[in-house]
Short mmCIF file of C-alpha atoms and ligand atoms in Angstrom, two decimals:
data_model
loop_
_atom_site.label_atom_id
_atom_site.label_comp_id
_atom_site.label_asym_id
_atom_site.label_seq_id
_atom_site.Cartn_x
_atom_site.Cartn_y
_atom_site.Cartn_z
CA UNK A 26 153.44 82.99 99.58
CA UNK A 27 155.64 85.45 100.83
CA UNK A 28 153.47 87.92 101.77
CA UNK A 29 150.66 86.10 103.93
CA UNK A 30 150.58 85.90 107.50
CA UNK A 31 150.13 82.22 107.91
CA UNK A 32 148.64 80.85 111.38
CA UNK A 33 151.44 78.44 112.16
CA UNK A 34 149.13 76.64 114.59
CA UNK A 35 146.77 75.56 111.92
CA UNK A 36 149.91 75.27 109.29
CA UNK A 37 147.19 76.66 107.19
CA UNK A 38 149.30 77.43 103.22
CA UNK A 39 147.11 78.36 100.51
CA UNK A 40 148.47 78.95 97.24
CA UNK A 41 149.05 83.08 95.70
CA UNK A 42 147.70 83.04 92.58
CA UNK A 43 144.46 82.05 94.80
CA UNK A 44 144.71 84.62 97.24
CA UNK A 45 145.39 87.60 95.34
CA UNK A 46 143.64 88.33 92.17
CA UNK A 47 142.52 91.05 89.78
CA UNK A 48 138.62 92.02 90.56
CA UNK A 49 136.82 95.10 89.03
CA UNK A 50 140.12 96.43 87.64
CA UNK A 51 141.77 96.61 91.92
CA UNK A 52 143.94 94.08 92.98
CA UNK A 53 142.50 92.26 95.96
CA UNK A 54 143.74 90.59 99.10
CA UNK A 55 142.59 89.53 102.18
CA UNK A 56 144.80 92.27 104.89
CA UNK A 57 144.63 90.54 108.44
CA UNK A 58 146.56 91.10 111.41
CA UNK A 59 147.38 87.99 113.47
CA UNK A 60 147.98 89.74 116.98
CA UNK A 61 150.83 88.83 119.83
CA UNK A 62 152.13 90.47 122.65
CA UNK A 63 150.29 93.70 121.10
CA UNK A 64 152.39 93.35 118.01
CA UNK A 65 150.30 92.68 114.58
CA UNK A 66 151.22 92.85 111.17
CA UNK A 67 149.64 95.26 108.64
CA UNK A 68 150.04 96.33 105.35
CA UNK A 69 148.76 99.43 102.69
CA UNK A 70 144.93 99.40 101.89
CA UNK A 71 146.51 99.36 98.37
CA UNK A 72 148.30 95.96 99.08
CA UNK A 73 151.46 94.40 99.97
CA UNK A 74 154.95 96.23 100.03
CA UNK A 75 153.47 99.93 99.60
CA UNK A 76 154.18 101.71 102.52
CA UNK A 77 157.36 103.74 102.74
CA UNK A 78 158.61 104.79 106.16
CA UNK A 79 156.90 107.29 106.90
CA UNK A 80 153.51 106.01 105.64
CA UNK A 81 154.18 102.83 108.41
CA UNK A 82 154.55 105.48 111.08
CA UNK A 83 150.88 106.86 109.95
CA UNK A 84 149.52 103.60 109.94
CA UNK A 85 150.70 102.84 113.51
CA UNK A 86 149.55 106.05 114.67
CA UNK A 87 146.17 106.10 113.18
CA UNK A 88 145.09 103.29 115.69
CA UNK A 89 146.82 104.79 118.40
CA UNK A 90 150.08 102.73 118.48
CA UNK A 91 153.48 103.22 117.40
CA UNK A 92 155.69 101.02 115.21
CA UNK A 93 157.02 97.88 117.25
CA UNK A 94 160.73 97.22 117.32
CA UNK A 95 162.53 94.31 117.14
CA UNK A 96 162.31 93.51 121.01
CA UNK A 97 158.94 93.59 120.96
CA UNK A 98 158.38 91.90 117.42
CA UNK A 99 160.64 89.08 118.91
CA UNK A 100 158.52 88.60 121.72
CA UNK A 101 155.60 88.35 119.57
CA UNK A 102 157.74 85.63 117.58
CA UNK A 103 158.13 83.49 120.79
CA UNK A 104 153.81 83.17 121.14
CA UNK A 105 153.80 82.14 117.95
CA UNK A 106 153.20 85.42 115.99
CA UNK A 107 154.46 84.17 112.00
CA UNK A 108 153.85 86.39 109.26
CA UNK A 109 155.70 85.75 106.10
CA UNK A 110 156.12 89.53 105.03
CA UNK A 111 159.30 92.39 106.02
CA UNK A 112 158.00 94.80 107.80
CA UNK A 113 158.99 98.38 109.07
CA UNK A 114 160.21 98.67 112.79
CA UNK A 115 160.84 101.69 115.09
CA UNK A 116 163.70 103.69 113.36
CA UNK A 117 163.82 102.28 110.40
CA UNK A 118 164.79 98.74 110.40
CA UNK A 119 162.71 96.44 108.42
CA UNK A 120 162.16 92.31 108.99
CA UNK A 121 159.91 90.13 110.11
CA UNK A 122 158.93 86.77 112.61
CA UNK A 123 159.31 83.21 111.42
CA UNK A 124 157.97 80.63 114.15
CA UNK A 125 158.29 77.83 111.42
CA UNK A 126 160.95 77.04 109.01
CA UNK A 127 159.57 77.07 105.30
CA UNK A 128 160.91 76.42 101.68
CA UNK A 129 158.88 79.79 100.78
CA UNK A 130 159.68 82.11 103.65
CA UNK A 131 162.62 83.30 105.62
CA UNK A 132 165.38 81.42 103.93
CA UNK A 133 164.80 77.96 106.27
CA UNK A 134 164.95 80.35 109.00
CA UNK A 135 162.96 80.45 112.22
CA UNK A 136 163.72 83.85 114.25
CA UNK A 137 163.08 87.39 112.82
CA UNK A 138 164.26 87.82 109.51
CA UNK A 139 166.55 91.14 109.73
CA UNK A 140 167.02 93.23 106.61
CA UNK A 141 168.50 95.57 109.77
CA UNK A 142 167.85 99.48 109.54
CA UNK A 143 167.55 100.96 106.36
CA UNK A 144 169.42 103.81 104.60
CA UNK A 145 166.96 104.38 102.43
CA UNK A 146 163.23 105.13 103.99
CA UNK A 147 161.80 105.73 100.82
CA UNK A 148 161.60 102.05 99.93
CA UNK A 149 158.21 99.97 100.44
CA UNK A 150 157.25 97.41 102.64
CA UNK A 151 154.14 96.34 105.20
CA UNK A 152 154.35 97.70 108.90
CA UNK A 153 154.63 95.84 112.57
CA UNK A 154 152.91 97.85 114.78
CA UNK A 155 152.95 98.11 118.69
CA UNK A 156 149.90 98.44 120.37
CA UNK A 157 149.15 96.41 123.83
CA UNK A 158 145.37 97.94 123.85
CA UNK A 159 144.67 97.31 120.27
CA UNK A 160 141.14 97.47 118.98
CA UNK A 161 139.54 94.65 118.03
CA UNK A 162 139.03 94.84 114.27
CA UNK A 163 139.65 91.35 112.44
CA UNK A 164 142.08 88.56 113.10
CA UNK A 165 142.36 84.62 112.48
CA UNK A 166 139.38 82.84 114.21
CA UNK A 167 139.85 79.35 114.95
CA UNK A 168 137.51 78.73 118.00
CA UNK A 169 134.19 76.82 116.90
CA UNK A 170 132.17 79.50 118.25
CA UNK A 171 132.69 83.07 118.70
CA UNK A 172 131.39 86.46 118.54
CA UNK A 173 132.41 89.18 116.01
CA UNK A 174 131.58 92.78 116.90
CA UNK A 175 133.21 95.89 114.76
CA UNK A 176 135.50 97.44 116.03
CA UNK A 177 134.46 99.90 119.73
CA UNK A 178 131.15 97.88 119.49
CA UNK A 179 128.77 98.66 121.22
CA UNK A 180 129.76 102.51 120.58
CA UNK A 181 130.08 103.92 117.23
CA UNK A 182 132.49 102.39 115.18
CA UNK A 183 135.52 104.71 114.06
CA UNK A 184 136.05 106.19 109.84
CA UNK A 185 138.38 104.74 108.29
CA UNK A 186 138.27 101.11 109.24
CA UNK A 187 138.94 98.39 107.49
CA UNK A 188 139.03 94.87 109.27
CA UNK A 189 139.22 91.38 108.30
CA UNK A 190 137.93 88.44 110.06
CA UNK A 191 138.98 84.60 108.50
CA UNK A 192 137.22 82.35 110.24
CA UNK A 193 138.88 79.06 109.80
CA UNK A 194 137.03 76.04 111.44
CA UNK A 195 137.73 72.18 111.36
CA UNK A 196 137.80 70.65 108.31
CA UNK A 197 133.89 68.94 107.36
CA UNK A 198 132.72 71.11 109.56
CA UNK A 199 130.66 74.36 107.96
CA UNK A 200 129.97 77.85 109.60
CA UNK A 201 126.89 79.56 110.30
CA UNK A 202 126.90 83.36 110.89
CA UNK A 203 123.91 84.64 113.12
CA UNK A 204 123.40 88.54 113.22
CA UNK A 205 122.56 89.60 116.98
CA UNK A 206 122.39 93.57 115.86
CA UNK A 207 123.46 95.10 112.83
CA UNK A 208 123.25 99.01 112.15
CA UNK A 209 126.09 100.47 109.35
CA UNK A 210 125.81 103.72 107.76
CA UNK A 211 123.01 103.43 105.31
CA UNK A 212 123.28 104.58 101.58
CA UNK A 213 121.60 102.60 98.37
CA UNK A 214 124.29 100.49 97.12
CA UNK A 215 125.96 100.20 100.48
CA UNK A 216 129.24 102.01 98.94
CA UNK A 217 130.19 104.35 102.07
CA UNK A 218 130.58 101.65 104.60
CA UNK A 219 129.58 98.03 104.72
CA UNK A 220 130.57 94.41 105.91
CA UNK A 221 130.55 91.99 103.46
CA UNK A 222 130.69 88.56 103.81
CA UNK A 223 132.97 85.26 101.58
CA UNK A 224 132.20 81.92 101.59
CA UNK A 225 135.72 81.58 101.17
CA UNK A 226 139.39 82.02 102.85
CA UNK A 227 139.75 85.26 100.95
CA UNK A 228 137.48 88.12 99.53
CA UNK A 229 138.00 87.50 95.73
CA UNK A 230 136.01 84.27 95.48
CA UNK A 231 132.80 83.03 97.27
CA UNK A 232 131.20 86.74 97.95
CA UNK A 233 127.71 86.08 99.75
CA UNK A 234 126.91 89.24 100.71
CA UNK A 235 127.37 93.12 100.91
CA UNK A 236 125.26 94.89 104.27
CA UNK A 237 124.90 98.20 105.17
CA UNK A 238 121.78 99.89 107.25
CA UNK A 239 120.22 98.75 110.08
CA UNK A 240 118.03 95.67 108.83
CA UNK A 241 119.65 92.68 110.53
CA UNK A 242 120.51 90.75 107.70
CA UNK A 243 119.66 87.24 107.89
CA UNK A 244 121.77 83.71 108.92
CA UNK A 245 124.50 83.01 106.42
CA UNK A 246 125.73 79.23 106.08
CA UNK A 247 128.82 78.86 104.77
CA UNK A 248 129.32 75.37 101.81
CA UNK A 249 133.09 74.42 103.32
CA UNK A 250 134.88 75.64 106.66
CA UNK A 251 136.12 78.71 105.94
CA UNK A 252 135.00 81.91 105.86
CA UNK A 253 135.92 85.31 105.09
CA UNK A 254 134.11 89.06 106.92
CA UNK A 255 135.51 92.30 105.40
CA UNK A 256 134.47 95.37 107.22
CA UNK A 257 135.04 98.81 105.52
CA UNK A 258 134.06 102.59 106.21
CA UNK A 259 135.29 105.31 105.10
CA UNK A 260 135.58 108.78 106.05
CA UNK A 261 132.61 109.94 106.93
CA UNK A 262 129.19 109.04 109.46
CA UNK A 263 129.37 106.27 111.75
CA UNK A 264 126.76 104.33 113.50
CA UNK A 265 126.63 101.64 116.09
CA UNK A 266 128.12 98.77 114.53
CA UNK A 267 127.11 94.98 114.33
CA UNK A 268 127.56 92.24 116.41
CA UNK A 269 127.11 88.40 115.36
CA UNK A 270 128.06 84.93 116.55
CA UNK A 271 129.55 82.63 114.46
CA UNK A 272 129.02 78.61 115.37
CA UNK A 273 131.06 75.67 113.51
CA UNK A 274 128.75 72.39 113.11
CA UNK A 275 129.27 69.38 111.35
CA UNK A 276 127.55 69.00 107.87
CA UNK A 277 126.26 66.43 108.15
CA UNK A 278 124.35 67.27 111.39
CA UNK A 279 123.12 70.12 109.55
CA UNK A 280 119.51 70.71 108.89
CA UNK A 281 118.07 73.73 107.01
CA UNK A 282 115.32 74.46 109.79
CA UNK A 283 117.63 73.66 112.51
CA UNK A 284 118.49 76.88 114.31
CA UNK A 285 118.93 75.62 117.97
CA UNK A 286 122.64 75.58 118.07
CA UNK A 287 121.89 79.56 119.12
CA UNK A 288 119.19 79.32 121.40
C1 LIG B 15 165.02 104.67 97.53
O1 LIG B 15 164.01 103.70 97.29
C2 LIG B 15 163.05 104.09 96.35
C3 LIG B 15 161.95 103.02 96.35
O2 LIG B 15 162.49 101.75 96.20
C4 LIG B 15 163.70 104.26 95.01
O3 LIG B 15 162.74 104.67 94.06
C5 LIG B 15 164.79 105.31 95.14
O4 LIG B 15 165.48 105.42 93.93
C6 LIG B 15 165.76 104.95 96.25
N1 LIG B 15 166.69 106.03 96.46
C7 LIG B 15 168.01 105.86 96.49
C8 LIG B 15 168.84 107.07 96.76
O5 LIG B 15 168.49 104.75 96.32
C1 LIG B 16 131.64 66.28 114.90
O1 LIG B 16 132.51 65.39 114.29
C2 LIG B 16 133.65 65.10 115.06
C3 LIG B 16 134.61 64.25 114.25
O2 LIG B 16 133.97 63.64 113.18
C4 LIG B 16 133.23 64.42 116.35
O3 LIG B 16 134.36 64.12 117.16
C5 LIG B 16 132.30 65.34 117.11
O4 LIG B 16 131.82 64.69 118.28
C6 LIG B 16 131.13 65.74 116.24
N1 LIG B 16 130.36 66.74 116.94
C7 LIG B 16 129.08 66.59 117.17
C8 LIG B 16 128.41 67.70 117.90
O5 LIG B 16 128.46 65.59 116.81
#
Protein backbone atom coordinates (compact mmCIF):
# COMPACT_ATOMS: atom_id res chain seq x y z
CA UNK A 1 0.00 0.00 0.00
CA UNK A 2 2.81 2.03 0.68
CA UNK A 3 3.95 2.75 -2.46
CA UNK A 4 0.74 3.95 -4.49
CA UNK A 5 -0.23 7.36 -5.03
CA UNK A 6 -3.78 7.18 -3.89
CA UNK A 7 -6.33 10.01 -5.15
CA UNK A 8 -7.52 11.11 -1.73
CA UNK A 9 -10.57 12.70 -3.37
CA UNK A 10 -11.91 9.43 -4.58
CA UNK A 11 -10.35 7.58 -1.26
CA UNK A 12 -9.76 5.10 -3.97
CA UNK A 13 -7.39 1.86 -1.81
CA UNK A 14 -6.86 -1.15 -3.75
CA UNK A 15 -5.09 -3.91 -2.30
CA UNK A 16 -0.85 -4.74 -3.34
CA UNK A 17 -0.77 -8.06 -4.04
CA UNK A 18 -3.42 -6.79 -6.83
CA UNK A 19 -1.54 -4.05 -8.10
CA UNK A 20 1.79 -5.36 -8.50
CA UNK A 21 2.41 -8.72 -9.88
CA UNK A 22 4.89 -10.94 -11.69
CA UNK A 23 4.03 -10.96 -15.70
CA UNK A 24 6.38 -12.46 -18.39
CA UNK A 25 9.18 -12.87 -15.83
CA UNK A 26 9.10 -8.34 -15.11
CA UNK A 27 7.49 -7.14 -12.25
CA UNK A 28 4.66 -4.83 -13.19
CA UNK A 29 2.99 -1.73 -11.85
CA UNK A 30 0.93 0.85 -12.88
CA UNK A 31 3.69 4.32 -12.52
CA UNK A 32 1.32 7.49 -12.47
CA UNK A 33 1.96 10.87 -11.45
CA UNK A 34 -0.92 12.64 -9.70
CA UNK A 35 0.13 16.40 -10.46
CA UNK A 36 -0.13 19.68 -7.97
CA UNK A 37 1.24 22.92 -7.97
CA UNK A 38 3.72 21.40 -10.77
CA UNK A 39 4.90 18.86 -8.28
CA UNK A 40 4.20 14.98 -9.31
CA UNK A 41 5.44 11.92 -8.05
CA UNK A 42 7.49 9.43 -10.11
CA UNK A 43 9.31 6.48 -9.71
CA UNK A 44 12.13 4.01 -11.79
CA UNK A 45 10.73 2.36 -15.06
CA UNK A 46 12.08 -0.68 -13.09
CA UNK A 47 9.61 -0.02 -10.14
CA UNK A 48 9.30 1.37 -6.79
CA UNK A 49 12.31 2.46 -4.50
CA UNK A 50 15.11 2.18 -7.35
CA UNK A 51 16.36 5.38 -7.95
CA UNK A 52 19.40 6.58 -6.04
CA UNK A 53 20.11 10.30 -5.92
CA UNK A 54 21.49 10.94 -8.63
CA UNK A 55 19.26 8.79 -10.90
CA UNK A 56 16.11 11.20 -9.34
CA UNK A 57 18.05 14.21 -10.57
CA UNK A 58 18.05 12.45 -14.26
CA UNK A 59 14.60 11.72 -14.05
CA UNK A 60 13.64 15.33 -13.22
CA UNK A 61 15.80 16.60 -15.81
CA UNK A 62 14.80 14.39 -18.60
CA UNK A 63 11.33 16.20 -18.73
CA UNK A 64 12.78 19.41 -18.26
CA UNK A 65 12.23 19.97 -14.48
CA UNK A 66 14.27 19.77 -11.51
CA UNK A 67 13.66 17.89 -8.26
CA UNK A 68 10.96 19.77 -6.02
CA UNK A 69 11.83 20.60 -2.46
CA UNK A 70 10.00 20.47 0.43
CA UNK A 71 8.38 24.05 -0.01
CA UNK A 72 7.11 23.24 -3.03
CA UNK A 73 6.13 19.48 -2.24
CA UNK A 74 4.21 21.08 0.76
CA UNK A 75 2.33 23.25 -1.34
CA UNK A 76 1.40 20.47 -3.50
CA UNK A 77 0.26 18.70 -0.11
CA UNK A 78 -2.18 21.61 0.67
CA UNK A 79 -4.27 20.92 -3.07
CA UNK A 80 -4.51 17.71 -2.14
CA UNK A 81 -1.41 16.09 -3.80
CA UNK A 82 -1.17 12.37 -1.53
CA UNK A 83 1.15 9.87 -2.61
CA UNK A 84 1.98 7.16 -0.20
CA UNK A 85 5.74 6.70 -1.31
CA UNK A 86 9.36 8.76 0.12
CA UNK A 87 10.61 10.48 -2.37
CA UNK A 88 13.93 12.38 -3.24
CA UNK A 89 13.88 16.29 -2.85
CA UNK A 90 16.35 19.03 -3.96
CA UNK A 91 19.63 18.28 -2.03
CA UNK A 92 19.06 15.27 -0.85
CA UNK A 93 16.29 15.04 1.54
CA UNK A 94 13.83 12.36 1.01
CA UNK A 95 9.81 12.26 2.23
CA UNK A 96 6.73 12.55 1.01
CA UNK A 97 2.81 14.31 1.22
CA UNK A 98 0.03 12.80 3.28
CA UNK A 99 -3.38 14.80 2.80
CA UNK A 100 -5.16 11.89 4.72
CA UNK A 101 -4.29 10.07 7.79
CA UNK A 102 -4.03 6.18 7.13
CA UNK A 103 -3.30 2.91 9.16
CA UNK A 104 -0.93 2.00 6.03
CA UNK A 105 0.86 5.25 5.29
CA UNK A 106 2.67 7.98 7.07
CA UNK A 107 2.46 6.73 10.60
CA UNK A 108 -1.35 8.42 11.23
CA UNK A 109 0.26 11.40 9.91
CA UNK A 110 -1.14 14.06 7.61
CA UNK A 111 1.77 16.62 6.48
CA UNK A 112 4.97 15.54 4.59
CA UNK A 113 6.53 12.68 5.96
CA UNK A 114 10.36 13.83 6.52
CA UNK A 115 13.07 11.20 6.50
CA UNK A 116 15.08 14.89 6.32
CA UNK A 117 18.35 15.01 4.07
CA UNK A 118 20.24 12.06 3.65
CA UNK A 119 23.89 11.16 4.33
CA UNK A 120 23.88 8.56 2.25
CA UNK A 121 22.73 9.31 -1.63
CA UNK A 122 23.36 6.00 -2.68
CA UNK A 123 20.18 4.63 -1.12
CA UNK A 124 16.86 4.08 -3.30
CA UNK A 125 13.73 5.65 -3.37
CA UNK A 126 10.99 7.27 -6.06
CA UNK A 127 11.50 11.07 -7.03
CA UNK A 128 9.18 14.44 -6.55
CA UNK A 129 9.81 16.43 -9.28
CA UNK A 130 9.23 20.25 -9.96
CA UNK A 131 7.95 21.21 -13.06
CA UNK A 132 5.10 24.12 -13.39
CA UNK A 133 4.94 23.47 -17.40
CA UNK A 134 4.86 19.77 -17.19
CA UNK A 135 3.86 17.74 -20.20
CA UNK A 136 0.91 16.09 -20.24
CA UNK A 137 1.67 12.37 -20.20
CA UNK A 138 -0.80 10.31 -17.85
CA UNK A 139 -2.46 11.15 -14.58
CA UNK A 140 -5.73 10.12 -12.53
CA UNK A 141 -8.87 10.87 -14.66
CA UNK A 142 -11.95 11.26 -12.84
CA UNK A 143 -14.09 13.58 -15.12
CA UNK A 144 -16.88 11.51 -17.05
CA UNK A 145 -15.59 12.69 -20.22
CA UNK A 146 -12.30 13.70 -21.39
CA UNK A 147 -9.76 13.67 -23.99
CA UNK A 148 -6.39 11.82 -23.88
CA UNK A 149 -3.70 12.94 -26.32
CA UNK A 150 0.18 11.64 -25.90
CA UNK A 151 2.21 13.59 -24.74
CA UNK A 152 3.20 17.24 -27.30
CA UNK A 153 0.12 15.99 -29.32
CA UNK A 154 -0.51 17.21 -32.03
CA UNK A 155 3.46 17.31 -32.74
CA UNK A 156 5.56 14.33 -32.55
CA UNK A 157 5.59 12.71 -29.43
CA UNK A 158 9.11 12.62 -27.58
CA UNK A 159 11.54 8.85 -27.11
CA UNK A 160 11.51 7.71 -24.17
CA UNK A 161 8.02 8.14 -22.83
CA UNK A 162 6.24 6.26 -20.78
CA UNK A 163 2.76 7.56 -19.45
CA UNK A 164 -0.07 6.22 -17.61
CA UNK A 165 -3.57 7.25 -17.75
CA UNK A 166 -6.25 5.50 -14.91
CA UNK A 167 -9.32 6.49 -15.75
CA UNK A 168 -11.50 6.02 -12.78
CA UNK A 169 -15.28 6.80 -13.36
CA UNK A 170 -18.42 6.40 -11.06
CA UNK A 171 -19.11 3.27 -9.85
CA UNK A 172 -22.00 1.24 -12.43
CA UNK A 173 -21.01 3.37 -14.75
CA UNK A 174 -18.59 1.77 -17.74
CA UNK A 175 -16.10 3.63 -20.13
CA UNK A 176 -15.96 3.82 -23.71
CA UNK A 177 -12.70 4.87 -25.45
CA UNK A 178 -13.22 6.50 -29.00
CA UNK A 179 -9.98 6.97 -31.16
CA UNK A 180 -10.17 10.55 -32.95
CA UNK A 181 -6.45 9.93 -34.66
CA UNK A 182 -4.02 7.44 -33.91
CA UNK A 183 -0.48 7.23 -35.69
CA UNK A 184 2.55 5.37 -33.38
CA UNK A 185 5.68 4.19 -34.80
CA UNK A 186 4.82 1.14 -36.77
CA UNK A 187 6.75 -2.25 -36.46
CA UNK A 188 4.99 -5.98 -36.60
CA UNK A 189 4.45 -6.84 -33.10
CA UNK A 190 4.15 -3.25 -32.01
CA UNK A 191 7.40 -3.76 -29.66
CA UNK A 192 9.20 -0.22 -30.31
CA UNK A 193 6.42 1.97 -29.18
CA UNK A 194 2.76 1.39 -28.51
CA UNK A 195 -0.32 2.31 -26.24
CA UNK A 196 -1.97 -0.37 -24.83
CA UNK A 197 -5.05 -0.43 -23.26
CA UNK A 198 -6.60 -2.48 -19.46
CA UNK A 199 -9.88 -3.07 -18.69
CA UNK A 200 -8.69 -2.71 -15.36
CA UNK A 201 -7.18 -0.19 -12.55
CA UNK A 202 -3.75 -1.53 -13.35
CA UNK A 203 -1.81 -3.06 -16.39
CA UNK A 204 -1.34 -6.69 -15.07
CA UNK A 205 -4.96 -7.79 -15.39
CA UNK A 206 -7.74 -6.96 -17.97
CA UNK A 207 -5.22 -6.20 -21.12
CA UNK A 208 -7.59 -5.35 -24.20
CA UNK A 209 -5.29 -4.21 -26.44
CA UNK A 210 -1.69 -3.42 -27.74
CA UNK A 211 -1.67 -0.43 -30.91
CA UNK A 212 0.94 0.77 -32.81
CA UNK A 213 0.76 2.28 -36.63
CA UNK A 214 -1.48 4.51 -37.95
CA UNK A 215 -4.84 2.41 -38.36
CA UNK A 216 -7.22 4.04 -35.88
CA UNK A 217 -7.99 1.26 -33.84
CA UNK A 218 -11.51 0.81 -33.10
CA UNK A 219 -14.02 1.84 -29.85
CA UNK A 220 -13.02 -0.04 -26.74
CA UNK A 221 -15.83 -0.56 -23.95
CA UNK A 222 -14.64 -1.17 -20.84
CA UNK A 223 -16.92 -4.34 -18.43
CA UNK A 224 -16.58 -2.15 -14.90
CA UNK A 225 -15.49 1.64 -14.36
CA UNK A 226 -12.10 1.62 -14.49
CA UNK A 227 -9.68 1.69 -16.85
CA UNK A 228 -6.12 1.59 -17.41
CA UNK A 229 -3.89 3.42 -20.92
CA UNK A 230 -0.11 2.68 -20.86
CA UNK A 231 1.82 4.59 -23.39
CA UNK A 232 5.48 3.52 -24.13
CA UNK A 233 8.31 4.43 -26.75
CA UNK A 234 11.45 4.00 -26.67
CA UNK A 235 14.47 5.41 -28.07
CA UNK A 236 14.13 5.73 -31.34
CA UNK A 237 11.41 7.27 -34.37
CA UNK A 238 8.53 9.17 -33.36
CA UNK A 239 5.38 10.02 -35.11
CA UNK A 240 2.38 12.14 -34.45
CA UNK A 241 0.75 10.62 -31.63
CA UNK A 242 -2.99 9.72 -30.85
CA UNK A 243 -5.69 11.48 -29.57
CA UNK A 244 -9.07 9.87 -28.14
CA UNK A 245 -12.04 10.80 -25.97
CA UNK A 246 -13.05 8.84 -23.33
CA UNK A 247 -17.04 9.07 -22.19
CA UNK A 248 -18.44 7.38 -18.81
CA UNK A 249 -22.21 6.05 -19.38
CA UNK A 250 -24.31 4.09 -17.33
CA UNK A 251 -24.60 0.28 -18.16
CA UNK A 252 -27.47 -0.07 -18.23
CA UNK A 253 -28.17 2.73 -20.78
CA UNK A 254 -25.72 1.03 -22.83
CA UNK A 255 -26.51 -0.36 -26.19
CA UNK A 256 -23.99 -2.12 -28.50
CA UNK A 257 -25.04 0.03 -31.68
CA UNK A 258 -25.40 3.08 -29.70
CA UNK A 259 -22.57 5.42 -30.61
CA UNK A 260 -24.30 8.89 -30.24
CA UNK A 261 -22.86 9.84 -26.95
CA UNK A 262 -19.84 11.18 -29.50
CA UNK A 263 -21.62 12.73 -32.15
C1 LIG B 1 24.40 3.42 1.15
O1 LIG B 1 23.19 2.85 0.71
C2 LIG B 1 23.34 1.76 -0.17
C3 LIG B 1 21.95 1.37 -0.68
O2 LIG B 1 21.06 1.19 0.38
C4 LIG B 1 24.04 0.64 0.54
O3 LIG B 1 24.22 -0.44 -0.34
C5 LIG B 1 25.39 1.15 1.03
O4 LIG B 1 26.02 0.15 1.78
C6 LIG B 1 25.22 2.40 1.88
N1 LIG B 1 26.51 2.95 2.20
C7 LIG B 1 26.88 3.27 3.44
C8 LIG B 1 28.23 3.86 3.61
O5 LIG B 1 26.12 3.07 4.38
C1 LIG C 1 -26.88 7.67 -14.43
O1 LIG C 1 -27.19 7.16 -13.18
C2 LIG C 1 -27.16 8.13 -12.16
C3 LIG C 1 -27.36 7.46 -10.81
O2 LIG C 1 -27.93 6.20 -10.95
C4 LIG C 1 -28.20 9.19 -12.43
O3 LIG C 1 -28.19 10.19 -11.42
C5 LIG C 1 -27.92 9.83 -13.77
O4 LIG C 1 -28.94 10.76 -14.10
C6 LIG C 1 -27.84 8.77 -14.85
N1 LIG C 1 -27.41 9.40 -16.08
C7 LIG C 1 -28.11 9.30 -17.18
C8 LIG C 1 -27.54 10.00 -18.37
O5 LIG C 1 -29.17 8.69 -17.24
Amino acid sequence: MRVLAVLYALCFLVNETQAWGIRNGIFHNSIWLEQAAGVYHRESRKGRYQLTYKEAKAVCKFEGGTLANYKQLEAARQIGLHVCAAGWLERGRVGYPIVKAGANCGFGKIGIVDYGYRGNKSERWDVYCYNPNTKECGGVLTDPKRIIQSPGFPEEYQDEQICYWHIRVRFGQRIQLHFLEFDVEDDTACLADYLEVYDSYDDISGFAGRFCSDNLPEDIISTGNVMTLKFLSDASVTAGGFQLQYIAFNSSLFSQNDTSYFY
